[in-house]
Amino acid sequence: MNKKRQLFLDTETTGLETRDGHRIIEIACVEMINRRLTHNSYHVYINPERDIDEGAQQVHGISTEFLADKPLFADIVEDFVRFVDGAELIIHNASFDVGFINHEFSLLKPAVGRIEKCCTITDTLAMARKRHPGQRNNLDALCKRYGIDNSGRNLHGALIDADLLASMYLAMTSGQNSLFGKQDEVHTKKTTAEQAANQTLEIKTPTNLKVIHASAEELAEHETQLVAIEKASGECLWRL
């Protein structure tokens, strides 16, 4: 029987955009074969040779000082590629992590090809959006929806997030919808009640409201916050 090897991957980075020179600082993969976790994993911290954005550090808690004695990406790439070769990489908000991995590959001398050439990629954020349209589908929200304990996730970390992603994926693809039917029913009743309340609510709009427009600086800062939210959660409700 052919073994289906799946790797649940997550990364942490110095910031949000490769075009701004940001780099990977942590990679973790958790292995599953035929829907069973094997307890075989890959985990490494990486010296990015640059500072970490303050906003990114607040998300994952990893400091530049901590990474000072860690290996460079060039030092770990061979082991990493050997570990993931031929597997299905399952990633939440895959475009972010895949983009950073391919960026790191491009910086090597000689450059390494794209990760898609040695792995297939599955994006669980895209899967979740199809299953739960119009709902929050970041990792925390999905763990809550599927009854997965994420109480230890005080900060984002690649290894803990990869572990949670594996548990969430198993729950989301189990086909046992009855396990979560009661929870979905409660959510439906709540939504229906809210809709009914909204339909009977009489809204009176004052005519003497003072409108204060945001300045260009405030709008720029707001946009920065939205980008940070998208990195942390995989989506931003304010953009829906």
Tab-separated table of C-alpha atoms in Angstrom:
chain	number	residue	atom	x	y	z
A	1	MET	CA	0.000	0.000	0.000
A	2	ASN	CA	1.345	3.408	-0.953
A	3	LYS	CA	1.949	5.671	1.996
A	4	LYS	CA	0.576	9.183	1.737
A	5	ARG	CA	3.124	11.455	3.411
A	6	GLN	CA	1.808	14.824	4.503
A	7	LEU	CA	3.790	17.548	6.241
A	8	PHE	CA	2.100	20.348	8.163
A	9	LEU	CA	4.399	23.343	7.755
A	10	ASP	CA	4.621	26.751	9.359
A	11	THR	CA	7.223	29.515	9.351
A	12	GLU	CA	7.968	32.632	11.347
A	13	THR	CA	9.651	35.627	9.740
A	14	THR	CA	11.289	38.968	10.478
A	15	GLY	CA	8.381	40.817	8.869
A	16	LEU	CA	5.607	40.637	6.327
A	17	GLU	CA	7.131	41.258	2.893
A	18	THR	CA	10.038	39.616	1.093
A	19	ARG	CA	10.281	42.717	-1.100
A	20	ASP	CA	11.340	44.616	2.028
A	21	GLY	CA	14.161	42.145	2.622
A	22	HIS	CA	12.407	40.118	5.314
A	23	ARG	CA	13.633	36.598	5.999
A	24	ILE	CA	12.570	33.308	7.582
A	25	ILE	CA	13.645	32.798	11.201
A	26	GLU	CA	11.861	29.539	12.067
A	27	ILE	CA	10.568	26.525	10.119
A	28	ALA	CA	8.647	23.566	11.506
A	29	CYS	CA	7.103	20.511	9.822
A	30	VAL	CA	5.020	17.799	11.494
A	31	GLU	CA	4.707	14.509	9.611
A	32	MET	CA	1.535	12.494	9.035
A	33	ILE	CA	1.298	9.243	7.090
A	34	ASN	CA	-2.085	7.767	6.178
A	35	ARG	CA	-3.791	10.209	8.586
A	36	ARG	CA	-1.637	9.150	11.523
A	37	LEU	CA	0.921	11.458	13.139
A	38	THR	CA	4.314	9.760	13.142
A	39	HIS	CA	6.004	11.976	15.773
A	40	ASN	CA	8.642	12.646	13.127
A	41	SER	CA	9.199	16.360	12.735
A	42	TYR	CA	11.586	18.988	11.431
A	43	HIS	CA	12.231	22.157	13.413
A	44	VAL	CA	14.937	24.787	13.152
A	45	TYR	CA	15.616	28.411	14.100
A	46	ILE	CA	17.516	30.475	11.540
A	47	ASN	CA	19.748	33.528	11.777
A	48	PRO	CA	18.224	36.003	9.268
A	49	GLU	CA	21.258	38.322	9.265
A	50	ARG	CA	18.989	41.302	9.853
A	51	ASP	CA	16.793	42.866	12.541
A	52	ILE	CA	13.243	41.721	13.291
A	53	ASP	CA	10.369	44.168	12.925
A	54	GLU	CA	8.867	45.142	16.268
A	55	GLY	CA	5.389	44.088	15.141
A	56	ALA	CA	6.616	40.656	14.057
A	57	GLN	CA	8.452	40.126	17.348
A	58	GLN	CA	5.267	40.905	19.251
A	59	VAL	CA	3.551	38.118	17.298
A	60	HIS	CA	6.124	35.336	17.742
A	61	GLY	CA	8.320	36.559	20.604
A	62	ILE	CA	11.590	35.643	18.867
A	63	SER	CA	14.401	38.179	19.295
A	64	THR	CA	17.403	39.038	17.153
A	65	GLU	CA	19.658	38.194	20.118
A	66	PHE	CA	18.171	34.690	20.390
A	67	LEU	CA	18.917	34.017	16.720
A	68	ALA	CA	22.497	35.336	16.773
A	69	ASP	CA	24.108	31.889	17.148
A	70	LYS	CA	21.624	29.983	14.968
A	71	PRO	CA	22.524	28.596	11.513
A	72	LEU	CA	21.969	30.522	8.307
A	73	PHE	CA	19.329	29.364	5.818
A	74	ALA	CA	22.134	28.212	3.502
A	75	ASP	CA	23.327	25.902	6.287
A	76	ILE	CA	19.964	24.156	6.725
A	77	VAL	CA	18.541	24.122	3.193
A	78	GLU	CA	19.908	20.692	2.246
A	79	ASP	CA	18.399	18.992	5.297
A	80	PHE	CA	15.129	20.862	4.848
A	81	VAL	CA	14.723	19.903	1.182
A	82	ARG	CA	15.633	16.294	1.969
A	83	PHE	CA	12.937	16.178	4.681
A	84	VAL	CA	10.116	17.665	2.558
A	85	ASP	CA	10.999	16.105	-0.811
A	86	GLY	CA	8.047	14.294	-2.372
A	87	ALA	CA	5.584	15.173	0.388
A	88	GLU	CA	2.338	17.110	0.365
A	89	LEU	CA	2.922	20.349	2.262
A	90	ILE	CA	-0.207	21.444	4.121
A	91	ILE	CA	-0.021	25.107	5.115
A	92	HIS	CA	-2.483	27.657	6.464
A	93	ASN	CA	-2.325	30.719	4.204
A	94	ALA	CA	0.157	28.890	1.999
A	95	SER	CA	1.001	31.804	-0.289
A	96	PHE	CA	2.780	33.556	2.594
A	97	ASP	CA	5.022	30.648	3.661
A	98	VAL	CA	5.660	29.376	0.140
A	99	GLY	CA	6.565	32.903	-0.950
A	100	PHE	CA	9.130	33.218	1.827
A	101	ILE	CA	10.611	29.755	1.198
A	102	ASN	CA	11.019	30.465	-2.517
A	103	HIS	CA	12.538	33.845	-1.681
A	104	GLU	CA	15.120	32.143	0.531
A	105	PHE	CA	15.833	29.654	-2.276
A	106	SER	CA	16.413	32.530	-4.698
A	107	LEU	CA	19.025	34.129	-2.416
A	108	LEU	CA	21.248	31.037	-2.412
A	109	LYS	CA	24.285	30.775	-4.628
A	110	PRO	CA	23.559	28.920	-6.795
A	111	ALA	CA	19.834	29.530	-6.415
A	112	VAL	CA	17.573	26.569	-5.644
A	113	GLY	CA	14.381	25.985	-7.644
A	114	ARG	CA	10.906	26.586	-6.285
A	115	ILE	CA	9.505	24.443	-3.462
A	116	GLU	CA	6.554	23.458	-5.689
A	117	LYS	CA	8.961	21.421	-7.833
A	118	CYS	CA	9.626	18.923	-5.052
A	119	CYS	CA	6.319	19.104	-3.109
A	120	THR	CA	2.623	19.531	-3.674
A	121	ILE	CA	0.993	22.392	-1.748
A	122	THR	CA	-2.398	22.376	0.009
A	123	ASP	CA	-3.756	25.579	1.542
A	124	THR	CA	-6.037	24.927	4.528
A	125	LEU	CA	-7.151	28.560	4.591
A	126	ALA	CA	-8.660	28.116	1.118
A	127	MET	CA	-10.252	24.840	2.265
A	128	ALA	CA	-11.715	26.480	5.370
A	129	ARG	CA	-13.153	29.400	3.398
A	130	LYS	CA	-15.019	26.949	1.158
A	131	ARG	CA	-16.379	25.006	4.138
A	132	HIS	CA	-17.186	28.046	6.290
A	133	PRO	CA	-17.878	30.994	3.973
A	134	GLY	CA	-18.342	34.330	5.665
A	135	GLN	CA	-16.836	33.139	8.955
A	136	ARG	CA	-13.482	33.722	10.609
A	137	ASN	CA	-11.066	31.078	9.376
A	138	ASN	CA	-7.762	31.893	11.059
A	139	LEU	CA	-6.143	29.078	13.029
A	140	ASP	CA	-7.477	30.189	16.420
A	141	ALA	CA	-11.039	30.433	15.108
A	142	LEU	CA	-10.826	27.004	13.467
A	143	CYS	CA	-9.426	25.406	16.621
A	144	LYS	CA	-12.393	26.807	18.554
A	145	ARG	CA	-14.847	25.664	15.885
A	146	TYR	CA	-13.501	22.106	15.911
A	147	GLY	CA	-12.940	21.819	19.665
A	148	ILE	CA	-9.119	21.752	19.539
A	149	ASP	CA	-7.277	22.948	22.642
A	150	ASN	CA	-5.018	25.858	21.683
A	151	SER	CA	-4.661	27.308	25.190
A	152	GLY	CA	-0.877	26.955	24.981
A	153	ARG	CA	-0.676	29.292	21.992
A	154	ASN	CA	0.119	32.517	23.823
A	155	LEU	CA	2.515	33.485	21.033
A	156	HIS	CA	2.777	32.258	17.463
A	157	GLY	CA	5.493	29.645	17.020
A	158	ALA	CA	6.136	27.479	13.976
A	159	LEU	CA	6.168	24.140	15.827
A	160	ILE	CA	3.067	24.683	17.961
A	161	ASP	CA	1.206	26.118	14.967
A	162	ALA	CA	2.164	23.118	12.813
A	163	ASP	CA	0.897	20.769	15.545
A	164	LEU	CA	-2.396	22.663	15.828
A	165	LEU	CA	-2.754	22.735	12.048
A	166	ALA	CA	-2.403	18.944	11.891
A	167	SER	CA	-5.144	18.478	14.507
A	168	MET	CA	-7.401	20.997	12.793
A	169	TYR	CA	-6.881	19.382	9.384
A	170	LEU	CA	-7.818	15.946	10.723
A	171	ALA	CA	-10.992	17.370	12.244
A	172	MET	CA	-11.913	19.395	9.167
A	173	THR	CA	-11.417	16.464	6.750
A	174	SER	CA	-12.776	13.656	8.944
A	175	GLY	CA	-16.169	13.591	7.221
A	176	GLN	CA	-17.833	13.129	10.624
A	177	ASN	CA	-19.940	16.252	10.485
A	178	SER	CA	-22.225	14.959	13.231
A	179	LEU	CA	-19.423	15.472	15.718
A	180	PHE	CA	-19.779	19.197	15.194
A	181	GLY	CA	-23.445	19.360	14.214
A	182	LYS	CA	-24.596	20.584	17.637
A	183	GLN	CA	-22.115	23.445	17.599
A	184	ASP	CA	-23.139	24.425	14.056
A	185	GLU	CA	-26.806	24.329	15.050
A	186	VAL	CA	-26.196	26.703	17.952
A	187	HIS	CA	-24.349	29.088	15.632
A	188	THR	CA	-27.222	28.953	13.112
A	189	LYS	CA	-29.837	29.718	15.768
A	190	LYS	CA	-27.790	32.631	17.029
A	191	THR	CA	-27.391	34.053	13.552
A	192	THR	CA	-31.110	33.696	12.850
A	193	ALA	CA	-31.995	35.462	16.087
A	194	GLU	CA	-29.586	38.279	15.308
A	195	GLN	CA	-31.066	38.666	11.837
A	196	ALA	CA	-34.581	38.859	13.258
A	197	ALA	CA	-33.495	41.493	15.761
A	198	ASN	CA	-31.869	43.524	13.025
A	199	GLN	CA	-35.012	43.396	10.915
A	200	THR	CA	-37.178	44.890	13.683
A	201	LEU	CA	-34.662	47.467	14.884
A	202	GLU	CA	-35.671	51.052	14.190
A	203	ILE	CA	-32.606	53.157	13.450
A	204	LYS	CA	-32.767	56.892	14.019
A	205	THR	CA	-29.861	58.794	12.508
A	206	PRO	CA	-28.964	62.119	14.132
A	207	THR	CA	-28.725	65.009	11.696
A	208	ASN	CA	-26.097	67.039	13.555
A	209	LEU	CA	-23.183	64.599	13.603
A	210	LYS	CA	-19.687	66.046	13.184
A	211	VAL	CA	-17.574	64.083	10.683
A	212	ILE	CA	-13.846	63.875	11.414
A	213	HIS	CA	-11.766	62.429	8.580
A	214	ALA	CA	-8.589	60.470	9.241
A	215	SER	CA	-5.330	62.117	8.259
A	216	ALA	CA	-2.963	60.570	5.702
A	217	GLU	CA	-0.638	59.511	8.536
A	218	GLU	CA	-3.499	57.828	10.404
A	219	LEU	CA	-4.632	56.025	7.261
A	220	ALA	CA	-1.092	54.736	6.662
A	221	GLU	CA	-0.830	53.492	10.240
A	222	HIS	CA	-4.221	51.803	9.901
A	223	GLU	CA	-3.063	50.006	6.754
A	224	THR	CA	0.067	48.793	8.586
A	225	GLN	CA	-2.122	47.307	11.310
A	226	LEU	CA	-4.335	45.530	8.778
A	227	VAL	CA	-1.287	43.953	7.121
A	228	ALA	CA	-0.028	42.767	10.523
A	229	ILE	CA	-3.430	41.215	11.276
A	230	GLU	CA	-3.375	39.365	7.949
A	231	LYS	CA	0.064	37.928	8.735
A	232	ALA	CA	-0.968	36.852	12.222
A	233	SER	CA	-4.334	35.328	11.355
A	234	GLY	CA	-4.323	34.548	7.643
A	235	GLU	CA	-7.169	36.969	6.998
A	236	CYS	CA	-8.478	40.355	8.081
A	237	LEU	CA	-12.179	40.863	8.723
A	238	TRP	CA	-11.925	44.555	7.842
A	239	ARG	CA	-10.992	43.581	4.280
A	240	LEU	CA	-13.882	41.117	3.745
